[in-house]
PDB file of C-alpha atoms in Angstrom:
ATOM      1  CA  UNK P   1       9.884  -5.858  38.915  1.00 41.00           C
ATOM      2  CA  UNK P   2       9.794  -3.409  36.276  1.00 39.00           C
ATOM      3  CA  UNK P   3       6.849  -3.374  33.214  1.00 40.00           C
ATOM      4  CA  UNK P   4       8.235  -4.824  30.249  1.00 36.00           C
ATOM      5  CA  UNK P   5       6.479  -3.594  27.369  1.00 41.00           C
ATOM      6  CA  UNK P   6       4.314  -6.190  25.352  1.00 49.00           C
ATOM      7  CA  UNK P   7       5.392  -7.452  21.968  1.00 59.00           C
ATOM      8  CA  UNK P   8       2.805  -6.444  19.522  1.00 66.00           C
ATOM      9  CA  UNK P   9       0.485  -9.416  18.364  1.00 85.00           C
ATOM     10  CA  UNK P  10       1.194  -9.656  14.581  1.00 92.00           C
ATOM     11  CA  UNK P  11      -2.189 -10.444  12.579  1.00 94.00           C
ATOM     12  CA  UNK P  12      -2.425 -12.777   9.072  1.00 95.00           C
ATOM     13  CA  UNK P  13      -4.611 -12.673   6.316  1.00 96.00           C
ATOM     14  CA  UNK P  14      -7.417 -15.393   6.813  1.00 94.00           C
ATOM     15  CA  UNK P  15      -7.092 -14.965   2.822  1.00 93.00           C
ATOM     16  CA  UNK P  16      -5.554 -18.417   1.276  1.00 94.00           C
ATOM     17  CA  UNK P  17      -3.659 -17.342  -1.794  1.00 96.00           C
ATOM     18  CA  UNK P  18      -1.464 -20.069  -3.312  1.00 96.00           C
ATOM     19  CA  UNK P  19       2.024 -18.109  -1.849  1.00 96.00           C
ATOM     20  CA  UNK P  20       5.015 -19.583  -0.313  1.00 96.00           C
ATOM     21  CA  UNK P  21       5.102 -20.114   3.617  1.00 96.00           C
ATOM     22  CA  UNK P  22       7.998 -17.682   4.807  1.00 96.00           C
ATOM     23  CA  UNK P  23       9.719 -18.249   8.193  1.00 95.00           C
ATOM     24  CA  UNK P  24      11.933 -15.370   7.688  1.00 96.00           C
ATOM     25  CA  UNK P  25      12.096 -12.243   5.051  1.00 96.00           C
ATOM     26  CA  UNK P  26      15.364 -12.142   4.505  1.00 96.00           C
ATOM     27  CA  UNK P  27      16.662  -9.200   2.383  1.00 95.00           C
ATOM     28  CA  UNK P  28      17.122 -11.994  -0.281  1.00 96.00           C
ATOM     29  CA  UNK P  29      13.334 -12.648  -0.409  1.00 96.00           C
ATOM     30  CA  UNK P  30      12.317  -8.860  -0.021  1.00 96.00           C
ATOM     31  CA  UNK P  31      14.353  -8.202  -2.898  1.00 95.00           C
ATOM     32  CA  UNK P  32      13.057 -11.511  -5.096  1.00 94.00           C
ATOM     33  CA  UNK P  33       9.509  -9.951  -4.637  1.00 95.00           C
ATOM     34  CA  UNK P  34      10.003  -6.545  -4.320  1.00 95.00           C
ATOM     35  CA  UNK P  35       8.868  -6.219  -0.435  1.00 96.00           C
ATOM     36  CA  UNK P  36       9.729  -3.087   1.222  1.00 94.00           C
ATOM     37  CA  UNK P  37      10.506  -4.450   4.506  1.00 94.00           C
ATOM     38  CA  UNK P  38       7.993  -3.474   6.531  1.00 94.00           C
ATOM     39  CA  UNK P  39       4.115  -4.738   7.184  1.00 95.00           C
ATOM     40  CA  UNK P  40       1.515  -3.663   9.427  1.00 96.00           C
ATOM     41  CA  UNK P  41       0.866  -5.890  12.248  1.00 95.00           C
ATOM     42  CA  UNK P  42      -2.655  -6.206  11.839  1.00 96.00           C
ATOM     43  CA  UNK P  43      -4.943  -6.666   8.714  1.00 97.00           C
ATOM     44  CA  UNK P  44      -7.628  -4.499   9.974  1.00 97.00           C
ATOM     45  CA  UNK P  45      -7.026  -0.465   8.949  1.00 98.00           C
ATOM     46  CA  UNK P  46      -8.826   2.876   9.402  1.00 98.00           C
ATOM     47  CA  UNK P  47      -8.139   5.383   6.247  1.00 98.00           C
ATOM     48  CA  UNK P  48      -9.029   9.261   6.310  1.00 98.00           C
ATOM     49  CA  UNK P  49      -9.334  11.026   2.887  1.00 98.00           C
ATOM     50  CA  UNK P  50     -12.102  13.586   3.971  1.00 97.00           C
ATOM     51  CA  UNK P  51      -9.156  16.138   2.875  1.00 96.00           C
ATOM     52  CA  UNK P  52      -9.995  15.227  -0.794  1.00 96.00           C
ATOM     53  CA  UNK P  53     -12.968  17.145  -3.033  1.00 95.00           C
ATOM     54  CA  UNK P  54     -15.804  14.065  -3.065  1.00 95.00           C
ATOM     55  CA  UNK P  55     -15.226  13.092  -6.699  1.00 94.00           C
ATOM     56  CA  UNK P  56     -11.252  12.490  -5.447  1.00 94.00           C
ATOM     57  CA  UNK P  57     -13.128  10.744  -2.232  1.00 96.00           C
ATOM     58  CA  UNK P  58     -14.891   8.243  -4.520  1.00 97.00           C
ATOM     59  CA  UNK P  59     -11.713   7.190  -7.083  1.00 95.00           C
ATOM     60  CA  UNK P  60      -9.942   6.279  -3.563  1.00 96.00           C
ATOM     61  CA  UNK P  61     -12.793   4.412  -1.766  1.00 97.00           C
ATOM     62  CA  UNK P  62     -13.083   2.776  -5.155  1.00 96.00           C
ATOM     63  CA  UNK P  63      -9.324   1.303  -5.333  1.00 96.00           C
ATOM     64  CA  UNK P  64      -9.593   0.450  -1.874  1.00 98.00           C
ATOM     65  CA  UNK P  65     -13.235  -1.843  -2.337  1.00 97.00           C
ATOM     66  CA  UNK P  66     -10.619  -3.520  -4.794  1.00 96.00           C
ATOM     67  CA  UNK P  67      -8.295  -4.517  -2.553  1.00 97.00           C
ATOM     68  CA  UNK P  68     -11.156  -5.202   0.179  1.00 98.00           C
ATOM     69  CA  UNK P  69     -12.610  -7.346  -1.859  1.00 97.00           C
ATOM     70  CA  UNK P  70      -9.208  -9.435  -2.559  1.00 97.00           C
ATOM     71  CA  UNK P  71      -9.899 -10.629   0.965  1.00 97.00           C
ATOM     72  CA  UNK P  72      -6.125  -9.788   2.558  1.00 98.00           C
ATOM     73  CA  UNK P  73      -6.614  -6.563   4.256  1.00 98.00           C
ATOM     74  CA  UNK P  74      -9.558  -4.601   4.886  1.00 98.00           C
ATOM     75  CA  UNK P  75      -9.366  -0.909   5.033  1.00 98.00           C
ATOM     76  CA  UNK P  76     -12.470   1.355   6.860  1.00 98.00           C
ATOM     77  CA  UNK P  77     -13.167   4.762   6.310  1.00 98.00           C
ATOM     78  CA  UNK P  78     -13.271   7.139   9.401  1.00 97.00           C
ATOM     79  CA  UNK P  79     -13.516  10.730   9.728  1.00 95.00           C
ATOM     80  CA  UNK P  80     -11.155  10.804  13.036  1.00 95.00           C
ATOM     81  CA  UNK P  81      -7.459  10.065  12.855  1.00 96.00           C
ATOM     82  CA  UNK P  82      -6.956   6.947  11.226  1.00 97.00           C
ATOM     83  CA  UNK P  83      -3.975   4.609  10.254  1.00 97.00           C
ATOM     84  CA  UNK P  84      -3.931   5.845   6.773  1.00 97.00           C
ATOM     85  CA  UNK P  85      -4.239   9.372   5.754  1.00 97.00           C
ATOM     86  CA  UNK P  86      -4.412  10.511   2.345  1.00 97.00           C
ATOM     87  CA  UNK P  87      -4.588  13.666   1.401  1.00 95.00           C
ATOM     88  CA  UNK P  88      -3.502  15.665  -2.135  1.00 89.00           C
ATOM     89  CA  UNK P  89       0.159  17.652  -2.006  1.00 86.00           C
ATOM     90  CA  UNK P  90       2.040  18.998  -4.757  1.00 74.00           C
ATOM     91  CA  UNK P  91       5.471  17.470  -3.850  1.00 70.00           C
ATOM     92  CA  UNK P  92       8.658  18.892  -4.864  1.00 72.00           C
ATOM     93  CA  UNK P  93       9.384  16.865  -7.254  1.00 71.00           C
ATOM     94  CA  UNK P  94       6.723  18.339  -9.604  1.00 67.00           C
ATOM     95  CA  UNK P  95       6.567  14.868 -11.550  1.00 68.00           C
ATOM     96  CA  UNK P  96       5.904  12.622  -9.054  1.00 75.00           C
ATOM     97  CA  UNK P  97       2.234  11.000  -9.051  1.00 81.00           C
ATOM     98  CA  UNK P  98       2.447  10.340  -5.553  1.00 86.00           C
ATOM     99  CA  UNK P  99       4.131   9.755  -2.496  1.00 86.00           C
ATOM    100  CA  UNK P 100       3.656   6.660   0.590  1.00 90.00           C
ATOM    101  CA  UNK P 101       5.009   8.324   4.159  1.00 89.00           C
ATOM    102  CA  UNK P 102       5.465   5.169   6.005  1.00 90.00           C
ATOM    103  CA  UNK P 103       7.640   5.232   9.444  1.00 85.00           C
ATOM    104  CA  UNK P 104       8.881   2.427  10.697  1.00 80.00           C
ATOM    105  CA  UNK P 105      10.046   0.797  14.158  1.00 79.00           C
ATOM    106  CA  UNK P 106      13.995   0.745  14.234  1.00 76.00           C
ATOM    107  CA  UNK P 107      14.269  -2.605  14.547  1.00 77.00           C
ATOM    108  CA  UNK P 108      12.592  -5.375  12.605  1.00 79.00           C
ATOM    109  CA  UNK P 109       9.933  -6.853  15.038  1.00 86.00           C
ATOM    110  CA  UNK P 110       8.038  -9.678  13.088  1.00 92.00           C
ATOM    111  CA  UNK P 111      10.202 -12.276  10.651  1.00 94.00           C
ATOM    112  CA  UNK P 112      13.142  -9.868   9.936  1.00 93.00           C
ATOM    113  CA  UNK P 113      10.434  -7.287   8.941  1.00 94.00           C
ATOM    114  CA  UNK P 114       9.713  -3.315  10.630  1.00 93.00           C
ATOM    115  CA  UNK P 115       6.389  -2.639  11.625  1.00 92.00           C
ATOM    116  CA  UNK P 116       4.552   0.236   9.865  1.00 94.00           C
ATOM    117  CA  UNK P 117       2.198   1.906  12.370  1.00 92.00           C
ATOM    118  CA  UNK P 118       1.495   5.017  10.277  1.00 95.00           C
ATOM    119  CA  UNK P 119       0.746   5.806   6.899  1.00 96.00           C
ATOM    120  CA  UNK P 120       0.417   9.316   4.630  1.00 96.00           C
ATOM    121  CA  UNK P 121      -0.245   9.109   1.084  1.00 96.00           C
ATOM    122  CA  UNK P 122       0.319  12.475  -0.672  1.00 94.00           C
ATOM    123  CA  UNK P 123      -0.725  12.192  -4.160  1.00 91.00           C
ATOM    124  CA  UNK P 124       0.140  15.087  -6.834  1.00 87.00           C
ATOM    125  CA  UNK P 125      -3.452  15.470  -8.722  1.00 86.00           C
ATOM    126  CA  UNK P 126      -1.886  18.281 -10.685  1.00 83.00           C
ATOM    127  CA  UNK P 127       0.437  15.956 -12.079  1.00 82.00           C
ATOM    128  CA  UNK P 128      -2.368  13.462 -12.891  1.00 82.00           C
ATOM    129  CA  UNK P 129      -4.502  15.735 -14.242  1.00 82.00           C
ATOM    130  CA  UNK P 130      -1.985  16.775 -16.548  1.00 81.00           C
ATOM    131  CA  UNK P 131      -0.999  12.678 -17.960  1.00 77.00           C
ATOM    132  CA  UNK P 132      -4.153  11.356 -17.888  1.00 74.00           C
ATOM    133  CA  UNK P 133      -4.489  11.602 -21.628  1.00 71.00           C
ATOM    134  CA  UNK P 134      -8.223  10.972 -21.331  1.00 73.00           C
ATOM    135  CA  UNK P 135      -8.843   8.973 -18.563  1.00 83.00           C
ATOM    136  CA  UNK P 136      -8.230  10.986 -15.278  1.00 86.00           C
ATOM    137  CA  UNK P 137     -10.579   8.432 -12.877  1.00 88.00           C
ATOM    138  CA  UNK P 138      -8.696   5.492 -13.984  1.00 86.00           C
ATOM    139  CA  UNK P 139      -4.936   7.217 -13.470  1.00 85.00           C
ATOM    140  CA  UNK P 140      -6.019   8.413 -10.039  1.00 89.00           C
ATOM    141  CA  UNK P 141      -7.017   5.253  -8.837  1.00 91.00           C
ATOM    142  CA  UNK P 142      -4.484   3.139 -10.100  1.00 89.00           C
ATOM    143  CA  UNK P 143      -1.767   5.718  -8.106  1.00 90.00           C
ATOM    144  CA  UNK P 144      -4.170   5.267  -4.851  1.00 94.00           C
ATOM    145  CA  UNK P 145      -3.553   1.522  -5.665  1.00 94.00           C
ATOM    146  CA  UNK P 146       0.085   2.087  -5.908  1.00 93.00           C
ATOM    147  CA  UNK P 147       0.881   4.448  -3.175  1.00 95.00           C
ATOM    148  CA  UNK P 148      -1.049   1.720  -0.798  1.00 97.00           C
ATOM    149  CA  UNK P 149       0.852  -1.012  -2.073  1.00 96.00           C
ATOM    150  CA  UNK P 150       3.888   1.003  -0.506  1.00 96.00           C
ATOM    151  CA  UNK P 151       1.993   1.293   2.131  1.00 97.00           C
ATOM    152  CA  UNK P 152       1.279  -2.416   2.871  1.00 97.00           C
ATOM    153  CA  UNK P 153       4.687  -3.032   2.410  1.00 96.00           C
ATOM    154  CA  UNK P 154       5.554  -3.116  -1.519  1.00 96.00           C
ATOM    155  CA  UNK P 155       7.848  -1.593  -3.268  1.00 94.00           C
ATOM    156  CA  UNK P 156       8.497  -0.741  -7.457  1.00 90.00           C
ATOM    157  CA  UNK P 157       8.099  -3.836  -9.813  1.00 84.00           C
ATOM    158  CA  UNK P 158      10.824  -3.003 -11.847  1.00 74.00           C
ATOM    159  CA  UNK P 159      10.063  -6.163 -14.158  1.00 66.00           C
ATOM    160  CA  UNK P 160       6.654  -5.293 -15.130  1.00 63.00           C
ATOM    161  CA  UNK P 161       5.755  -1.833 -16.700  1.00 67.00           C
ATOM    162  CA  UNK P 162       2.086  -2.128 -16.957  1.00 72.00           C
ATOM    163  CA  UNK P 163       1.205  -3.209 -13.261  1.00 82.00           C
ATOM    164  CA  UNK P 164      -0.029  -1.299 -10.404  1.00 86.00           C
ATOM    165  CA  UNK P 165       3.575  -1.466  -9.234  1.00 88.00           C
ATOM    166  CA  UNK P 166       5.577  -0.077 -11.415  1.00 82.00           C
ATOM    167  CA  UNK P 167       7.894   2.589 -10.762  1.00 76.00           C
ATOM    168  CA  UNK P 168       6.952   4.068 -14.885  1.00 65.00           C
ATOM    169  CA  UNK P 169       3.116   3.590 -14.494  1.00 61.00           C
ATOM    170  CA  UNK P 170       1.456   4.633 -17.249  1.00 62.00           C
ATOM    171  CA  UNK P 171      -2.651   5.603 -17.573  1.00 59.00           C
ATOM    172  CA  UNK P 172      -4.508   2.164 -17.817  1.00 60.00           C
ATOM    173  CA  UNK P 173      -7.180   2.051 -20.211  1.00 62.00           C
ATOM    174  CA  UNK P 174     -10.140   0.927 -19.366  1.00 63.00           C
ATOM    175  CA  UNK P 175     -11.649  -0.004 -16.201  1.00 71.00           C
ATOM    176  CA  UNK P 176      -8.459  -0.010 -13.485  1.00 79.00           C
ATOM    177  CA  UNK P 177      -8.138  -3.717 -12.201  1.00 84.00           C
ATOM    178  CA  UNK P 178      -5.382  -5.072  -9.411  1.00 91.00           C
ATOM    179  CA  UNK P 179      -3.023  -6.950 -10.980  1.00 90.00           C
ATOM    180  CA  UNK P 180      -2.169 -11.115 -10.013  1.00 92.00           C
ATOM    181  CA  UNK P 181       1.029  -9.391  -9.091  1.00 92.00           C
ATOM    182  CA  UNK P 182       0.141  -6.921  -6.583  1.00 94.00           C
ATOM    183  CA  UNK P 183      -1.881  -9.568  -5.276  1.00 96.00           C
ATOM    184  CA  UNK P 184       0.961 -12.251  -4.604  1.00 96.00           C
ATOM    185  CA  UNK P 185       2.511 -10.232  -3.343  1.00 96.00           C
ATOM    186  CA  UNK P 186       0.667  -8.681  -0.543  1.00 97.00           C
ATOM    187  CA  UNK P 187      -0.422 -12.456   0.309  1.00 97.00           C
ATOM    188  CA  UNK P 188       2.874 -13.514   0.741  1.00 97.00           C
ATOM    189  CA  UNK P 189       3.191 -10.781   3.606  1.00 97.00           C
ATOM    190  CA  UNK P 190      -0.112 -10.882   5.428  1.00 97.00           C
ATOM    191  CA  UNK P 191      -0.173 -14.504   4.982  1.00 97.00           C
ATOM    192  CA  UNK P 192       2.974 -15.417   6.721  1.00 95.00           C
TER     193      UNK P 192
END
């Protein structure tokens, strides 16, 4: 008898958002709530950004406390290979905040979804630095924000140019916050 290789046990959010229970993403419902098509199968991560300076360190442990703290996924910082690796790049297109790297099986594995198992986030701080206007900490964390909401599995808000989303972000003002949007919709996949 040969070894058949084990399915992969797919976690959920102990989290209880008020989203709708999904038996299947269809590309219907990926596209009504601007889902990727892809999730982790499990809600606990490791992150590495010991390739940032410190102060860069900080505005990206800061977004992710934010989304720790909505209770869906939690993220942990390690200094050894980790699921998520973030480091800065200037990418080719010169004005592009940031990039998500996110391979995925080549078949869906878990409700008509692909399972991300790695993660790279390359973010352009030249660009950043240069569109801040004045408030550099806030732009850089709202693009961590973003660029990990591609990498949970969400893609560009096209509807909504002021959240975390959005393919057109613009520098927030004031204190960054995660948006009800960004938050629905990461439920709705680590919930189901």
């Amino acid at each position: 008898m040969f070894n058949q290789p084990t399915k992969s046990k797919w976690q959920r959010a102990n989290s209880h958002y008020n989203v709708p229970k999904i038996k299947n993403f269809t590309k219907a419902i990926q596209n009504k709530y601007y889902l990727m098509g892809g999730r982790w199968n499990k809600t606990n991560l490791t992150f590495n950004d010991s390739a940032l300076p410190s102060n860069q360190q900080l505005l990206a442990e800061d977004a992710i406390n934010k989304i720790n703290a909505l209770g869906i996924l939690h993220l942990t910082k390690t200094a050894k290979k980790a699921n998520i690796t973030i480091i800065n790049k200037v990418l080719t297109d010169e004005t592009e905040l940031g990039r998500a790297e996110t391979p995925k099986s080549d078949q869906p594995e878990y409700k008509n979804l692909d399972h991300i198992y790695t993660a790279t986030i390359k973010i352009n701080n030249n660009y950043i630095k240069q569109n801040a206007e004045t408030n550099y900490n806030n732009y850089y964390e709202q693009n961590i924000a973003h660029e990990l909401g591609h990498v949970f599995g969400l893609d560009h808000d096209a509807d909504q140019s002021d959240n975390t989303m959005s393919a057109f972000g613009s520098p927030f003002t004031g204190t960054y916050k995660i948006d009800k949007d960004y938050i629905t919709r990461l439920a709705l996949l680590y919930q189901n």
